[in-house]
Structures are given as structure tokens and as C-alpha cells.
Short mmCIF file of C-alpha atoms in Angstrom, two decimals:
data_model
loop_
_atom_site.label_atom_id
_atom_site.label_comp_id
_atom_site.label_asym_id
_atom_site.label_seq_id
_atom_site.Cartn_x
_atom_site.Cartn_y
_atom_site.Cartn_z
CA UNK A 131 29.36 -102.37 -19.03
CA UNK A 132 32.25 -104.29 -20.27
CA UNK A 133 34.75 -102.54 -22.31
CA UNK A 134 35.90 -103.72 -25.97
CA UNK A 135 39.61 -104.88 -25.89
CA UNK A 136 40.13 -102.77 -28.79
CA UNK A 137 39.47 -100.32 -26.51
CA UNK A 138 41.73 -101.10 -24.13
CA UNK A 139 44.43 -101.50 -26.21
CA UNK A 140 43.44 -97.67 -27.93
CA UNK A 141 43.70 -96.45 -25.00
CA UNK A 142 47.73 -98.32 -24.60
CA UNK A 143 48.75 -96.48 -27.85
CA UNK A 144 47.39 -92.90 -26.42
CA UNK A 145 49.37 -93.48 -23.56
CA UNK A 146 52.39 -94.26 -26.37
CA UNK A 147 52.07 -90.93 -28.10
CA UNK A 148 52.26 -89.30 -24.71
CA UNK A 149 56.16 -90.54 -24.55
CA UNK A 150 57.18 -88.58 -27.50
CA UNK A 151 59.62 -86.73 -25.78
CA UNK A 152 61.42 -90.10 -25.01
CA UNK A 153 62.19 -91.28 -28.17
CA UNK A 154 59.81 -94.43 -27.96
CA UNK A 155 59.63 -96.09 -30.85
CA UNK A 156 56.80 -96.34 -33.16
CA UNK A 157 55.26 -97.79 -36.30
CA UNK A 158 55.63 -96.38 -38.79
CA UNK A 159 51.82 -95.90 -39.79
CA UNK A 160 51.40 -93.59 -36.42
CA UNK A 161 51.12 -90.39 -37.57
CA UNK A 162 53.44 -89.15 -34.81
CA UNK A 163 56.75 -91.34 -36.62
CA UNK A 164 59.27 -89.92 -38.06
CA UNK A 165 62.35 -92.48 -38.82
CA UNK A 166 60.90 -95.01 -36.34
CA UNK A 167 60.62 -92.47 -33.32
CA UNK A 168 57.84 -91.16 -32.13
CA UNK A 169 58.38 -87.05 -31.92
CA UNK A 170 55.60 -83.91 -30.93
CA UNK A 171 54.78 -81.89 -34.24
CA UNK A 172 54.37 -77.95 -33.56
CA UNK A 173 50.71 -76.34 -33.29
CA UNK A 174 48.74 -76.48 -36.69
CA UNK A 175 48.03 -73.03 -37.56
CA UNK A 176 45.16 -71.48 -39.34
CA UNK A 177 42.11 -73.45 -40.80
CA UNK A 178 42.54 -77.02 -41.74
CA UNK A 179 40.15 -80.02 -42.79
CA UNK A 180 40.45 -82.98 -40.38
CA UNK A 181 40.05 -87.02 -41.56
CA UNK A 182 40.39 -90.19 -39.52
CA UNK A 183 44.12 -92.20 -39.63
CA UNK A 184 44.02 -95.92 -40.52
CA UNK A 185 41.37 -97.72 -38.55
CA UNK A 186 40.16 -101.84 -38.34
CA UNK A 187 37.00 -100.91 -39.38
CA UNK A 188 36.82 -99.87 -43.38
CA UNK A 189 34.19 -97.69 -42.74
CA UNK A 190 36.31 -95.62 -40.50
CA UNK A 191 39.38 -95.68 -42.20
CA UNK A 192 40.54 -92.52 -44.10
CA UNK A 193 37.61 -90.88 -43.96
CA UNK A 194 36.99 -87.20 -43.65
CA UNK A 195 34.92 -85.94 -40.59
CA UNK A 196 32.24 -83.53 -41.02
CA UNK A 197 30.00 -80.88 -39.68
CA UNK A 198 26.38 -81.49 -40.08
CA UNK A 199 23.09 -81.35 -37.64
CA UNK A 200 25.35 -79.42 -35.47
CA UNK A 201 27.92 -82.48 -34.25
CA UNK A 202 30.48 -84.12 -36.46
CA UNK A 203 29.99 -87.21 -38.37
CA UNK A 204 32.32 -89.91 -40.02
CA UNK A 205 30.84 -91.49 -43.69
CA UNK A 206 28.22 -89.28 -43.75
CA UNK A 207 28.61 -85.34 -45.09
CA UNK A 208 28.90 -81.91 -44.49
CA UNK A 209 25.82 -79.65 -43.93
CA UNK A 210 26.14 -76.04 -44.88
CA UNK A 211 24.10 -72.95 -45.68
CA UNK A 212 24.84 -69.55 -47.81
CA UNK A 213 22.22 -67.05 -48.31
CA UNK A 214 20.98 -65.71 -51.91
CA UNK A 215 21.31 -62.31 -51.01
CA UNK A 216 25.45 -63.65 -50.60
CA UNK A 217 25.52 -63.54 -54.52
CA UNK A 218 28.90 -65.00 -55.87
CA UNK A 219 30.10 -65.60 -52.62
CA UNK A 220 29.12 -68.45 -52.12
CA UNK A 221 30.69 -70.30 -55.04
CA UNK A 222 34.05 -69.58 -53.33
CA UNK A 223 33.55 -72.18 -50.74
CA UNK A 224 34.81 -75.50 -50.85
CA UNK A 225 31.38 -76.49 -48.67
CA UNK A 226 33.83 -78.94 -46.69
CA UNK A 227 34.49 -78.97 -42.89
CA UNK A 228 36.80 -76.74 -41.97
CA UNK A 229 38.20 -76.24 -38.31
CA UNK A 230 40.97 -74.19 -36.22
CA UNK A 231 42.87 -75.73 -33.51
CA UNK A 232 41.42 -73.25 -30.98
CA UNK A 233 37.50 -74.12 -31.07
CA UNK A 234 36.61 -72.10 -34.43
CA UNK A 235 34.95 -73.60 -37.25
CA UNK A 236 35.66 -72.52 -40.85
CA UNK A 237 32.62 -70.69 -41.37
CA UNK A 238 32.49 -66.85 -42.49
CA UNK A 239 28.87 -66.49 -41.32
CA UNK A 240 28.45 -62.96 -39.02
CA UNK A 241 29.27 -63.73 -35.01
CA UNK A 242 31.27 -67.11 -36.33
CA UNK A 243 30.80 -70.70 -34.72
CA UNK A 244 32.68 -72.56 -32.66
CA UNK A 245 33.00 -76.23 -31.64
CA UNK A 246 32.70 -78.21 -28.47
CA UNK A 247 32.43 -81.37 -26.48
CA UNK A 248 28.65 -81.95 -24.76
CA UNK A 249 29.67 -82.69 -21.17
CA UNK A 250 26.44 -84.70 -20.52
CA UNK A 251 27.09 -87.16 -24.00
CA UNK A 252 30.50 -86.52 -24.92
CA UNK A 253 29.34 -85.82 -28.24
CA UNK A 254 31.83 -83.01 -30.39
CA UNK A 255 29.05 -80.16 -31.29
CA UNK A 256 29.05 -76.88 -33.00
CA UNK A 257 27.20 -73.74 -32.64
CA UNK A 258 24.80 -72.54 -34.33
CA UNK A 259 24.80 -69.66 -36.91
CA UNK A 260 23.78 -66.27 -35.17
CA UNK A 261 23.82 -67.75 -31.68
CA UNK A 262 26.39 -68.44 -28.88
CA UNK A 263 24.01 -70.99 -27.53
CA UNK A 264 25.89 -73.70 -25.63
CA UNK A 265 24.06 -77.20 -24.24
CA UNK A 266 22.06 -77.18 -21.48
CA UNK A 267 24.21 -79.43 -19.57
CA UNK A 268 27.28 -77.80 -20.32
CA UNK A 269 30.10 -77.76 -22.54
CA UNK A 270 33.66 -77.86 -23.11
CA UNK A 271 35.27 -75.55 -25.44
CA UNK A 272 38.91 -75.90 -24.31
CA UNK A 273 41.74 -78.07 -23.66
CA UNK A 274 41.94 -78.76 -28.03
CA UNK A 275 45.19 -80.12 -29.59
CA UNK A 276 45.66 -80.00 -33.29
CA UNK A 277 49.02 -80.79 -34.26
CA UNK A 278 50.91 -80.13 -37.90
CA UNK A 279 50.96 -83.69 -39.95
CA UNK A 280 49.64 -85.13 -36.43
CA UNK A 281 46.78 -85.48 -34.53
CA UNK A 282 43.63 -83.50 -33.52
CA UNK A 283 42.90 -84.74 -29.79
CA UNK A 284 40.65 -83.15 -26.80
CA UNK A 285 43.63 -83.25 -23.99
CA UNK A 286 41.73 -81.10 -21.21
CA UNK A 287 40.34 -82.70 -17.55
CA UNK A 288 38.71 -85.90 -18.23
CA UNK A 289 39.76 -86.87 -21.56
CA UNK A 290 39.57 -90.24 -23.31
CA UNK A 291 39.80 -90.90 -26.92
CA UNK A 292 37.59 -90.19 -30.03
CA UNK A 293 34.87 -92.82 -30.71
CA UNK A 294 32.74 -93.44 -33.64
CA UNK A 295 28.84 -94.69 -33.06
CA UNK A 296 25.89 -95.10 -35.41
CA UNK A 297 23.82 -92.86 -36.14
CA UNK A 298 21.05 -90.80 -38.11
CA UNK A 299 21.83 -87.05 -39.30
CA UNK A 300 18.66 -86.27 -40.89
CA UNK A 301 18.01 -88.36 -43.92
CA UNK A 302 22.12 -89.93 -43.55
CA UNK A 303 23.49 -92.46 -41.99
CA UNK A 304 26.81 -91.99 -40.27
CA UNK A 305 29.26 -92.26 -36.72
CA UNK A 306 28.88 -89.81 -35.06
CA UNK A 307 32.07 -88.83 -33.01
CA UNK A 308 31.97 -88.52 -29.23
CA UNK A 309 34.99 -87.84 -26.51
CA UNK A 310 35.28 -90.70 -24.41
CA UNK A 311 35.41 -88.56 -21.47
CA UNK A 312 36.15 -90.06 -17.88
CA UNK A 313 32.88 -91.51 -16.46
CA UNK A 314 30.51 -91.71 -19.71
CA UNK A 315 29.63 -95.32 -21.20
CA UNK A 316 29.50 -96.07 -24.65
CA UNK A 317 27.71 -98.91 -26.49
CA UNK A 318 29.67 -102.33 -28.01
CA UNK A 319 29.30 -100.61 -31.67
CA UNK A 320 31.28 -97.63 -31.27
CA UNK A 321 34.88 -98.04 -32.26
CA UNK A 322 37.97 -95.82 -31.17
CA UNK A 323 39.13 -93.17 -34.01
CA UNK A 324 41.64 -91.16 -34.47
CA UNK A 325 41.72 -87.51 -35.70
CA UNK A 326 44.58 -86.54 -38.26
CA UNK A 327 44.78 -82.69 -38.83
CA UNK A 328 45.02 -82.06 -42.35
CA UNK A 329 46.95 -79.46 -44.38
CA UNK A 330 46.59 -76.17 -43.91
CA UNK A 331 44.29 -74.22 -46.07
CA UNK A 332 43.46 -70.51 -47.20
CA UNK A 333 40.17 -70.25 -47.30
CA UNK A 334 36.96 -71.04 -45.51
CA UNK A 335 34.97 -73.91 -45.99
CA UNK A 336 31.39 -72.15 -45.83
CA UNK A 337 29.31 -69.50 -45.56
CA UNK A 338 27.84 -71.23 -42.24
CA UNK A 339 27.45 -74.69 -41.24
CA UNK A 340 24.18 -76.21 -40.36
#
């Protein structure tokens, strides 16, 4: 299939960020630019909530990105769980997604959850509650970058950019985000994101995400 110019030219301003080191310069909406250079932030420690940067399309655009249905969504919100027998526990979570930069998710459920990229769709998952279980056709739970006041990007063998397509979580309507990962095809009405790492926070944002 043919691909979008918008696209294309996404896939230009990845290779930008990529010259940090040389002092390219930027604009000063990337969230890389400091004083009209483009410069590498340090590793984002701890837990942190993650939204999209400035897109073309306003339903993209400053948006936070959230767990639910086991994937991450864009417009739509997050799903999340905490048992009864918790008590007053529960009322100390923000019930927001919540991520680390190493493949954790911001739950405080028993065993923890972690995220990944479906090989087979691209599509950025999450375990389940109580279970390691991984997709059938494999999964990718490395090769994560989630830089302070920059980006969150998948940088490991095969990556592309974040997109955003339609569609259904349950009874929601959302984008769902995929990794545009070397040999998958994507539809005209998915759009190329971008994943801003937000600040860091203390606390988890659930008892377990569903």
C-alpha cells in the first residue's frame, strides 16, 4: 500500500532527533529543543504518566495515552480494577496510566504487569493481572526509551514510529497505538504520534489495570 506523506515526512523528523549529539537545530515545539538545538535528555526515572506532543490531527494532540482492554489507547480512557477486600487502598490511586521506562506498568497488583509491543500487529499491549501471559505470536518487551521532558520511543530491531488507528475498547471509541515496526502495513487512517514522557510521580496509578 501507498504510504501517507505525513508519514514520510514523520519518519524525516525521527531521523532529526537522532542528530542530537550534533547540535542540529530544531523548532522550538520539539520536545528535544532547548535554545534552538536539539540535545538528548537523561533516562526518566521512576513511574511517570505519558501524553502525545502537538499533532495535525486535534484529536491527537495533547492527549494522554491510556491503558485499557490490555493495549493503550489515545481519546479514549483508562481501565482499572481494585478489589473490595483492598479497603481504603484503593482511594489512594490516581486510576491514571502510569508506566516505567523499563516495561513496568504502574500497577501495585501481586506479580505486577508489564508492557509490550505484539510482534504480529505492532500493537503496544500489557499483561494481564496475575499472569505473565505474553501473545501467541510473540512479543517485544525491550529496546524502550523514555527520556526526562522528552520522548517515550520503542528504539530496539525493527522500529518505526508510534501510530494512532481507530478503534473500539469495549463500549469506547479511541486510537489505538501501534509500533510501526519494519515490515507491518497500516491503514490510510492511522496518523503518526508522538509519545512525551511526563513528570515524574510518587505513587502508582492503580491497583491493577484491566
Amino acid at each position: 500500500m501507498l504510504i501517507p506523506s505525513s508519514l514520510v515526512l514523520f519518519g524525516t523528523f525521527l531521523g532529526l532527533l537522532a542528530l542530537a549529539s550534533a547540535n542540529v537545530p530544531c523548532n522550538s515545539t520539539t520536545p528535544s529543543c532547548e535554545n534552538g538545538q536539539l540535545v538528548e535528555h537523561p533516562p526518566q526515572l521512576g513511574y511517570f504518566e505519558i501524553t502525545t506532543t502537538p499533532n495535525q490531527q486535534p484529536q491527537l494532540s495533547n492527549k494522554s495515552v491510556n491503558a485499557c482492554g490490555q493495549r493503550f489507547n489515545v481519546g479514549g480512557s483508562t481501565c482499572e480494577y481494585c478489589p473490595t477486600q483492598v479497603g481504603s487502598t484503593c482511594s489512594t490511586f490516581s486510576n491514571t496510566t502510569i508506566i516505567t521506562g523499563n516495561g513496568g506498568m504502574g500497577s501495585i497488583v501481586p506479580g505486577g504487569q508489564r508492557y509490550y509491543i505484539e510482534q504480529a500487529t505492532g500493537a503496544l499491549g500489557f499483561t494481564q493481572a496475575h499472569s505473565a501471559s505474553l501473545p501467541s505470536g510473540g512479543a517485544i518487551q525491550g529496546g524502550f526509551s523514555a527520556r526526562e521532558n522528552g520522548l517515550f520511543q520503542y528504539v530496539g530491531q525493527g522500529a518505526g514510529w508510534w501510530l494512532a488507528c481507530p478503534q473500539t475498547f469495549g463500549t469506547q471509541t479511541a486510537w489505538q497505538v501501534y509500533q510501526r515496526l519494519e515490515g507491518l502495513s497500516f491503514t490510510a487512517n492511522c496518523f503518526p504520534i508522538e509519545i512525551l514522557v511526563g513528570a515524574r510521580t510518587n505513587g502508582h496509578g492503580a491497583w491493577q489495570y484491566t
